Amino acid sequence: MTVMPSSARSRRPVVLLTCFNADAPTSGYATRVLQMVDSYTARGFEVCVLRFVPVAHHAQSWRATLLEHGARRVIEWAAPPVSRYELSRRLAICWCRPLALAARLRLRPQVVQAEGHEAAAVTLWGRMRALQVADLHGAVPEETEYRRRQQHSDAARAPCWFHRHEARALRACDAYLVVSNSMISHLREKLGNAAFRHKAFVLDVKSSPRFTHASTKVKRHNYGIADDEIVLVYSGGTQTYQRLPAIAGFVAALGAHIAQLRFIVFTADPNSARQQLGTLAGNTIVASVAPSELHAHLRIADFGIIFRDDHVINRVASPTKIWEYLLSGLHVICNQAAGNASEAAGALDAALVVDPHPEPGEWPAIAQAVTEITRRRRAAPDRVARAAHEYLQQKGGWESRFDLWLTHLGTMRARRRGITQETLP
């Protein structure tokens, strides 16, 4: 049985994606949403996006990017600003719920998918006709606590709102998405049977084929870099948890042991990156690159680097940049806390796991490892990229996992209706 609109309706089955954020369209959050739009659209769904934007006058519109990726309708609506106080979040949710309900009634979607905790609070209700999905985007309550500690806030605990609505979203949804098995374990440890583990589905962040289809050709000389220099690159945001200063400090210290070493930062916010780099900015190439062309620029490097703090929000993560590095042919330098970076890159024999702050006596061995890996990479420059493509084909990249996800949705619908077998188009 196929979930399709009734014969009286000519439109394709509708997916309503709800977002609640002020992120840039190049953020990791946006990358996840755009992959969803790409994949649902490619499988015959009509994708509509309802995005609530706190502090809208400071945020970038996603409209053009979403339409480019295949979204049929895009509604962006100003939401009240939210803060660490629970009352302001309650008011923001109450403000947004009527429009979310109106969108559901007007569009009559077959699937309603909430991107994140706040979107779930706005969009998901008790037993509804449409399949309801919560895409959790990580351990948000714990992330809020982490950010407060980073800001030296007196209120270190997250509002009860986060924890309460996390449990509510899992109860209301038919299925929920996470990016790692560690996230499922975290929820089970935190919520017990209320984690509804049978509803969980791991759809981790892997670059889609679109990522490798850059139209431009980039050479090292475009950045003033010689062919014999060893190049390390960081690609991503400048949020505190990204640890850009620690990465830059590591590269600078490594430069004392490797003479010809260059560091590049690709980010959507170059000014913030330079500010965080401080005195190290003078020796760092900082640039903003269009997401569609990032693959071509990454390929000029030898290593991609990622560090994370040892915290639950990172242990349950699957950073987008890992597979962007690997598919671009880069060896990955990471620490153990960087989500599944060491696992993913290690499966391809392309991981150098280090301490972000090595002891003085450890630097010669690290420098020797970097030099030896570079020598092997120059001898076989396409090895990692080829291995990454083969791995995703064998183990299941984004596209094949997404097909399994649709089967999972069909199972959830069948379970609800008591039907033995049902699939989504």
Short mmCIF file of C-alpha atoms in Angstrom, two decimals:
data_model
loop_
_atom_site.label_atom_id
_atom_site.label_comp_id
_atom_site.label_asym_id
_atom_site.label_seq_id
_atom_site.Cartn_x
_atom_site.Cartn_y
_atom_site.Cartn_z
CA MET A 1 0.00 0.00 0.00
CA THR A 2 1.36 3.43 -0.91
CA VAL A 3 0.69 6.59 1.05
CA MET A 4 -0.70 8.92 -1.59
CA PRO A 5 -3.22 11.71 -1.63
CA SER A 6 -6.77 10.71 -2.55
CA SER A 7 -7.62 10.35 -6.21
CA ALA A 8 -9.58 13.61 -6.07
CA ARG A 9 -6.39 15.49 -5.35
CA SER A 10 -3.81 15.88 -8.06
CA ARG A 11 -0.91 17.13 -6.00
CA ARG A 12 1.96 15.03 -4.83
CA PRO A 13 2.12 13.84 -1.20
CA VAL A 14 3.09 16.79 0.97
CA VAL A 15 5.85 17.01 3.58
CA LEU A 16 5.72 19.99 5.92
CA LEU A 17 9.11 20.80 7.44
CA THR A 18 8.98 23.19 10.39
CA CYS A 19 12.05 25.09 11.55
CA PHE A 20 12.55 27.49 14.46
CA ASN A 21 15.92 29.17 14.19
CA ALA A 22 17.91 32.21 13.14
CA ASP A 23 20.88 30.30 11.70
CA ALA A 24 22.61 31.22 8.46
CA PRO A 25 21.75 29.08 5.41
CA THR A 26 25.33 27.73 5.54
CA SER A 27 25.02 26.39 9.10
CA GLY A 28 25.00 22.74 10.08
CA TYR A 29 21.33 23.06 11.00
CA ALA A 30 20.54 24.40 7.52
CA THR A 31 22.63 21.69 5.86
CA ARG A 32 20.48 19.06 7.54
CA VAL A 33 17.25 20.75 6.46
CA LEU A 34 18.46 21.21 2.88
CA GLN A 35 19.38 17.53 2.65
CA MET A 36 15.86 16.68 3.76
CA VAL A 37 14.37 18.98 1.12
CA ASP A 38 16.62 17.47 -1.58
CA SER A 39 15.78 13.88 -0.68
CA TYR A 40 12.04 14.23 -0.16
CA THR A 41 11.72 16.21 -3.41
CA ALA A 42 13.74 13.64 -5.37
CA ARG A 43 11.31 10.94 -4.22
CA GLY A 44 8.18 12.66 -5.44
CA PHE A 45 7.10 14.62 -2.39
CA GLU A 46 5.99 18.23 -2.44
CA VAL A 47 8.05 19.88 0.29
CA CYS A 48 6.75 22.93 2.11
CA VAL A 49 8.89 24.71 4.69
CA LEU A 50 7.48 26.77 7.54
CA ARG A 51 10.30 28.63 9.26
CA PHE A 52 9.88 30.72 12.40
CA VAL A 53 12.71 33.22 12.79
CA PRO A 54 13.50 34.82 16.15
CA VAL A 55 15.08 38.27 15.82
CA ALA A 56 14.18 38.18 12.14
CA HIS A 57 15.73 41.58 11.33
CA HIS A 58 19.18 40.15 12.14
CA ALA A 59 18.71 36.75 10.48
CA GLN A 60 19.27 35.70 6.88
CA SER A 61 16.41 34.44 4.76
CA TRP A 62 16.53 30.82 3.60
CA ARG A 63 13.92 31.32 0.90
CA ALA A 64 16.19 31.42 -2.17
CA THR A 65 18.30 28.48 -0.97
CA LEU A 66 15.28 26.34 -0.11
CA LEU A 67 13.64 26.98 -3.47
CA GLU A 68 16.90 26.13 -5.23
CA HIS A 69 16.92 22.78 -3.43
CA GLY A 70 13.38 21.98 -4.55
CA ALA A 71 11.03 23.33 -1.86
CA ARG A 72 7.59 24.05 -3.32
CA ARG A 73 6.47 26.61 -0.75
CA VAL A 74 8.51 28.58 1.80
CA ILE A 75 6.90 30.57 4.60
CA GLU A 76 9.21 32.57 6.86
CA TRP A 77 7.51 34.15 9.85
CA ALA A 78 8.94 36.44 12.51
CA ALA A 79 8.89 34.84 15.96
CA PRO A 80 9.40 36.63 19.28
CA PRO A 81 13.01 36.55 20.46
CA VAL A 82 13.81 33.76 22.90
CA SER A 83 16.21 33.87 25.82
CA ARG A 84 17.35 31.67 28.66
CA TYR A 85 14.12 32.36 30.52
CA GLU A 86 11.40 29.77 30.22
CA LEU A 87 8.58 32.34 30.13
CA SER A 88 9.92 33.93 26.91
CA ARG A 89 10.12 30.53 25.23
CA ARG A 90 6.56 29.71 26.25
CA LEU A 91 5.36 33.02 24.78
CA ALA A 92 7.28 32.37 21.53
CA ILE A 93 5.74 28.91 21.20
CA CYS A 94 2.23 30.24 21.89
CA TRP A 95 2.80 32.94 19.25
CA CYS A 96 3.83 30.42 16.57
CA ARG A 97 1.43 27.54 17.18
CA PRO A 98 -1.65 29.08 15.47
CA LEU A 99 0.24 29.56 12.20
CA ALA A 100 1.65 26.04 12.37
CA LEU A 101 -1.86 24.68 12.90
CA ALA A 102 -3.20 26.80 10.03
CA ALA A 103 -0.43 25.48 7.75
CA ARG A 104 -1.33 21.90 8.65
CA LEU A 105 -5.01 22.48 7.97
CA ARG A 106 -4.33 24.28 4.69
CA LEU A 107 -1.67 21.96 3.27
CA ARG A 108 -3.00 18.67 4.67
CA PRO A 109 0.49 17.12 4.67
CA GLN A 110 1.11 13.38 4.79
CA VAL A 111 4.26 13.94 6.86
CA VAL A 112 4.92 16.71 9.38
CA GLN A 113 8.58 16.90 10.34
CA ALA A 114 9.81 19.23 13.07
CA GLU A 115 13.47 20.24 12.83
CA GLY A 116 14.59 20.56 16.44
CA HIS A 117 13.06 20.82 19.89
CA GLU A 118 11.40 24.23 19.53
CA ALA A 119 9.95 23.33 16.14
CA ALA A 120 8.57 20.14 17.71
CA ALA A 121 6.93 22.16 20.49
CA VAL A 122 5.27 24.35 17.87
CA THR A 123 4.25 21.64 15.42
CA LEU A 124 3.64 18.27 17.06
CA TRP A 125 0.43 17.41 18.88
CA GLY A 126 -1.14 14.19 20.23
CA ARG A 127 -2.71 11.71 17.84
CA MET A 128 -2.88 13.42 14.46
CA ARG A 129 -3.72 12.08 11.02
CA ALA A 130 -0.37 12.96 9.44
CA LEU A 131 2.77 11.05 10.28
CA GLN A 132 4.64 13.14 12.83
CA VAL A 133 8.42 13.19 12.92
CA ALA A 134 10.83 14.86 15.35
CA ASP A 135 14.30 15.48 13.94
CA LEU A 136 16.10 16.20 17.19
CA HIS A 137 19.30 17.95 16.02
CA GLY A 138 21.26 16.82 19.06
CA ALA A 139 21.05 17.05 22.84
CA VAL A 140 19.52 20.53 22.97
CA PRO A 141 18.79 20.81 26.73
CA GLU A 142 22.37 19.85 27.52
CA GLU A 143 23.64 22.18 24.80
CA THR A 144 21.83 25.09 26.44
CA GLU A 145 23.47 24.31 29.75
CA TYR A 146 26.84 24.04 28.04
CA ARG A 147 26.49 27.42 26.36
CA ARG A 148 25.49 29.07 29.61
CA ARG A 149 28.57 27.74 31.35
CA GLN A 150 30.67 29.05 28.47
CA GLN A 151 29.08 32.46 28.99
CA HIS A 152 29.70 32.27 32.75
CA SER A 153 25.98 32.56 33.40
CA ASP A 154 24.71 32.19 36.95
CA ALA A 155 21.86 30.03 35.64
CA ALA A 156 23.71 26.90 34.52
CA ARG A 157 20.64 24.68 34.28
CA ALA A 158 18.53 24.66 31.17
CA PRO A 159 14.91 25.70 31.62
CA CYS A 160 12.62 22.81 32.47
CA TRP A 161 10.94 23.65 29.17
CA PHE A 162 13.67 21.92 27.18
CA HIS A 163 13.55 18.66 29.09
CA ARG A 164 9.77 18.61 29.29
CA HIS A 165 9.26 19.24 25.59
CA GLU A 166 11.94 16.76 24.58
CA ALA A 167 9.93 14.04 26.34
CA ARG A 168 6.69 15.47 24.94
CA ALA A 169 8.03 15.41 21.37
CA LEU A 170 9.07 11.77 21.68
CA ARG A 171 5.63 10.88 23.04
CA ALA A 172 3.73 12.79 20.32
CA CYS A 173 5.76 11.71 17.30
CA ASP A 174 5.40 8.52 15.29
CA ALA A 175 9.15 8.38 14.69
CA TYR A 176 12.18 10.46 15.54
CA LEU A 177 15.50 11.02 13.86
CA VAL A 178 18.94 11.17 15.44
CA VAL A 179 22.43 11.27 13.94
CA SER A 180 24.10 8.60 16.08
CA ASN A 181 23.43 5.53 18.20
CA SER A 182 25.05 7.46 21.04
CA MET A 183 22.10 9.86 20.96
CA ILE A 184 19.66 6.97 21.37
CA SER A 185 21.69 5.67 24.31
CA HIS A 186 21.75 9.15 25.84
CA LEU A 187 17.95 9.46 25.61
CA ARG A 188 17.45 5.96 27.01
CA GLU A 189 19.73 6.72 29.96
CA LYS A 190 18.00 10.05 30.56
CA LEU A 191 14.34 9.13 29.99
CA GLY A 192 14.16 5.38 30.37
CA ASN A 193 11.15 3.85 28.62
CA ALA A 194 9.95 7.37 27.77
CA ALA A 195 12.70 7.45 25.13
CA PHE A 196 10.45 5.21 22.97
CA ARG A 197 13.49 3.57 21.46
CA HIS A 198 11.40 1.65 18.91
CA LYS A 199 10.57 4.98 17.23
CA ALA A 200 14.22 6.00 16.77
CA PHE A 201 15.99 5.98 13.43
CA VAL A 202 19.63 6.91 12.83
CA LEU A 203 20.00 9.18 9.80
CA ASP A 204 23.46 10.60 10.25
CA VAL A 205 24.87 13.58 8.42
CA LYS A 206 26.65 12.52 5.27
CA SER A 207 27.29 14.72 2.27
CA SER A 208 24.91 14.19 -0.62
CA PRO A 209 26.15 13.74 -4.23
CA ARG A 210 25.40 17.43 -4.77
CA PHE A 211 28.38 18.29 -2.52
CA THR A 212 30.98 16.83 -4.90
CA HIS A 213 29.55 18.49 -8.00
CA ALA A 214 31.43 21.79 -7.71
CA SER A 215 31.60 23.61 -11.03
CA THR A 216 34.83 25.52 -10.37
CA LYS A 217 38.45 24.34 -10.33
CA VAL A 218 40.62 25.64 -7.52
CA LYS A 219 44.40 25.36 -7.34
CA ARG A 220 46.78 26.09 -4.51
CA HIS A 221 48.25 29.06 -6.34
CA ASN A 222 44.83 30.72 -6.09
CA TYR A 223 45.59 31.08 -2.39
CA GLY A 224 49.31 31.75 -2.79
CA ILE A 225 50.23 28.29 -1.50
CA ALA A 226 53.12 26.28 -2.93
CA ASP A 227 52.65 22.66 -3.97
CA ASP A 228 55.19 21.38 -1.44
CA GLU A 229 53.51 23.02 1.58
CA ILE A 230 51.41 20.97 4.00
CA VAL A 231 47.94 22.48 4.28
CA LEU A 232 45.50 22.07 7.16
CA VAL A 233 41.96 23.36 6.77
CA TYR A 234 39.11 24.05 9.14
CA SER A 235 35.65 24.38 7.59
CA GLY A 236 32.68 25.43 9.68
CA GLY A 237 31.19 27.95 12.05
CA THR A 238 32.73 30.06 14.77
CA GLN A 239 30.52 29.03 17.69
CA THR A 240 32.35 28.40 20.95
CA TYR A 241 31.90 24.63 20.77
CA GLN A 242 33.72 24.55 17.42
CA ARG A 243 36.94 25.40 19.32
CA LEU A 244 38.49 27.46 16.55
CA PRO A 245 41.08 29.14 18.86
CA ALA A 246 42.21 25.72 20.12
CA ILE A 247 42.52 24.45 16.55
CA ALA A 248 44.54 27.51 15.51
CA GLY A 249 46.77 27.14 18.56
CA PHE A 250 47.39 23.48 17.72
CA VAL A 251 48.33 24.34 14.14
CA ALA A 252 50.62 27.16 15.28
CA ALA A 253 52.42 24.83 17.70
CA LEU A 254 52.72 22.17 14.99
CA GLY A 255 54.28 24.83 12.77
CA ALA A 256 57.25 24.96 15.12
CA HIS A 257 58.04 21.36 14.08
CA ILE A 258 57.04 21.51 10.39
CA ALA A 259 58.54 24.36 8.42
CA GLN A 260 56.20 24.49 5.44
CA LEU A 261 52.78 24.45 7.07
CA ARG A 262 49.74 26.54 6.12
CA PHE A 263 46.36 26.93 7.80
CA ILE A 264 43.08 27.85 6.05
CA VAL A 265 39.72 28.64 7.62
CA PHE A 266 36.58 28.44 5.48
CA THR A 267 33.65 29.99 7.32
CA ALA A 268 30.48 31.96 6.65
CA ASP A 269 31.60 34.59 9.21
CA PRO A 270 35.22 35.60 8.41
CA ASN A 271 35.15 38.65 10.69
CA SER A 272 34.19 36.55 13.72
CA ALA A 273 36.88 34.01 12.81
CA ARG A 274 39.58 36.69 12.64
CA GLN A 275 38.44 38.09 15.95
CA GLN A 276 38.68 34.67 17.62
CA LEU A 277 42.06 33.96 16.02
CA GLY A 278 43.55 37.18 17.40
CA THR A 279 47.27 37.38 16.72
CA LEU A 280 47.17 34.06 14.85
CA ALA A 281 44.96 35.60 12.17
CA GLY A 282 47.99 37.10 10.46
CA ASN A 283 49.33 33.63 9.61
CA THR A 284 45.95 32.17 8.66
CA ILE A 285 44.05 32.35 5.37
CA VAL A 286 40.42 33.13 6.23
CA ALA A 287 37.83 32.96 3.46
CA SER A 288 34.10 32.56 2.87
CA VAL A 289 33.18 29.99 0.23
CA ALA A 290 29.79 29.23 -1.29
CA PRO A 291 28.57 25.82 -0.04
CA SER A 292 28.14 24.64 -3.63
CA GLU A 293 31.85 25.25 -4.29
CA LEU A 294 33.29 24.14 -0.94
CA HIS A 295 34.38 20.74 -2.26
CA ALA A 296 36.67 22.33 -4.87
CA HIS A 297 38.32 24.54 -2.26
CA LEU A 298 38.78 21.78 0.32
CA ARG A 299 40.69 19.68 -2.19
CA ILE A 300 43.70 22.01 -2.06
CA ALA A 301 44.36 20.87 1.54
CA ASP A 302 45.99 17.74 2.96
CA PHE A 303 44.17 17.58 6.29
CA GLY A 304 40.80 18.64 7.65
CA ILE A 305 40.77 19.35 11.38
CA ILE A 306 38.04 19.21 14.02
CA PHE A 307 38.21 19.46 17.82
CA ARG A 308 35.36 19.28 20.31
CA ASP A 309 35.00 19.55 24.09
CA ASP A 310 34.39 16.30 25.95
CA HIS A 311 30.67 16.87 26.52
CA VAL A 312 27.51 14.92 25.77
CA ILE A 313 26.46 17.37 23.02
CA ASN A 314 29.59 16.42 21.12
CA ARG A 315 29.64 12.73 21.98
CA VAL A 316 26.23 12.24 20.35
CA ALA A 317 27.08 14.33 17.26
CA SER A 318 27.88 13.47 13.65
CA PRO A 319 29.55 16.63 12.33
CA THR A 320 28.76 17.45 8.71
CA LYS A 321 32.33 18.43 7.99
CA ILE A 322 33.72 14.92 8.55
CA TRP A 323 32.31 13.49 5.34
CA GLU A 324 32.97 16.75 3.52
CA TYR A 325 36.64 16.34 4.44
CA LEU A 326 36.73 12.64 3.51
CA LEU A 327 34.90 13.04 0.19
CA SER A 328 37.35 15.81 -0.64
CA GLY A 329 40.23 13.39 -0.11
CA LEU A 330 41.50 14.82 3.18
CA HIS A 331 42.95 12.97 6.13
CA VAL A 332 41.17 14.00 9.36
CA ILE A 333 42.90 15.34 12.46
CA CYS A 334 40.52 15.11 15.42
CA ASN A 335 40.24 14.43 19.12
CA GLN A 336 38.23 11.62 20.71
CA ALA A 337 35.38 13.96 21.71
CA ALA A 338 34.65 15.05 18.12
CA GLY A 339 31.45 13.09 17.69
CA ASN A 340 31.90 10.12 15.37
CA ALA A 341 34.87 11.71 13.57
CA SER A 342 37.47 9.18 14.71
CA GLU A 343 35.08 6.31 13.96
CA ALA A 344 34.11 7.49 10.47
CA ALA A 345 37.59 8.55 9.37
CA GLY A 346 39.19 5.61 11.16
CA ALA A 347 37.13 3.20 9.08
CA LEU A 348 38.97 4.58 6.03
CA ASP A 349 42.39 4.59 7.72
CA ALA A 350 42.21 8.39 7.45
CA ALA A 351 42.16 9.56 11.08
CA LEU A 352 44.95 11.08 13.17
CA VAL A 353 43.54 11.25 16.70
CA VAL A 354 45.37 13.73 18.94
CA ASP A 355 45.02 15.68 22.17
CA PRO A 356 44.27 19.33 21.32
CA HIS A 357 46.86 20.31 23.94
CA PRO A 358 49.69 17.76 23.64
CA GLU A 359 52.53 17.54 26.12
CA PRO A 360 55.79 19.10 24.81
CA GLY A 361 57.35 15.69 24.31
CA GLU A 362 54.48 14.51 22.10
CA TRP A 363 54.97 17.09 19.34
CA PRO A 364 57.81 15.33 17.45
CA ALA A 365 55.70 12.18 17.03
CA ILE A 366 52.69 14.21 15.85
CA ALA A 367 54.83 16.14 13.37
CA GLN A 368 56.36 12.89 12.08
CA ALA A 369 52.88 11.38 11.63
CA VAL A 370 51.65 14.45 9.72
CA THR A 371 54.72 14.38 7.48
CA GLU A 372 54.42 10.65 6.78
CA ILE A 373 50.69 10.86 6.05
CA THR A 374 51.33 13.75 3.67
CA ARG A 375 54.01 11.73 1.86
CA ARG A 376 51.59 8.83 1.40
CA ARG A 377 48.81 11.17 0.34
CA ARG A 378 50.97 12.76 -2.36
CA ALA A 379 51.75 9.29 -3.70
CA ALA A 380 48.03 8.40 -3.88
CA PRO A 381 46.08 11.69 -3.77
CA ASP A 382 42.68 10.13 -4.55
CA ARG A 383 42.85 7.24 -2.07
CA VAL A 384 40.74 8.76 0.71
CA ALA A 385 38.09 10.23 -1.59
CA ARG A 386 37.76 6.94 -3.46
CA ALA A 387 37.58 4.98 -0.20
CA ALA A 388 34.92 7.38 1.13
CA HIS A 389 32.75 6.91 -1.95
CA GLU A 390 33.14 3.12 -1.80
CA TYR A 391 32.39 3.04 1.92
CA LEU A 392 29.18 5.01 1.49
CA GLN A 393 28.09 2.74 -1.36
CA GLN A 394 28.73 -0.40 0.69
CA LYS A 395 27.61 0.74 4.13
CA GLY A 396 24.87 3.09 3.05
CA GLY A 397 25.30 6.76 2.35
CA TRP A 398 22.68 9.42 2.83
CA GLU A 399 20.52 8.38 -0.13
CA SER A 400 20.25 4.70 0.73
CA ARG A 401 19.70 5.52 4.40
CA PHE A 402 16.96 7.93 3.40
CA ASP A 403 15.20 5.18 1.43
CA LEU A 404 15.31 3.03 4.57
CA TRP A 405 13.94 5.97 6.51
CA LEU A 406 10.88 6.13 4.24
CA THR A 407 10.36 2.40 4.82
CA HIS A 408 10.56 3.08 8.56
CA LEU A 409 7.90 5.78 8.21
CA GLY A 410 5.68 3.30 6.41
CA THR A 411 6.16 0.85 9.27
CA MET A 412 5.16 3.51 11.76
CA ARG A 413 2.02 4.29 9.77
CA ALA A 414 1.16 0.61 9.48
CA ARG A 415 1.66 0.14 13.22
CA ARG A 416 -0.68 3.02 13.92
CA ARG A 417 -3.40 1.67 11.59
CA GLY A 418 -2.87 -1.98 12.29
CA ILE A 419 -1.88 -2.66 8.68
CA THR A 420 0.67 -5.40 8.03
CA GLN A 421 2.63 -3.63 5.31
CA GLU A 422 2.82 -0.09 4.01
CA THR A 423 5.46 1.96 2.27
CA LEU A 424 5.95 5.57 1.33
CA PRO A 425 6.74 6.62 -2.27
#
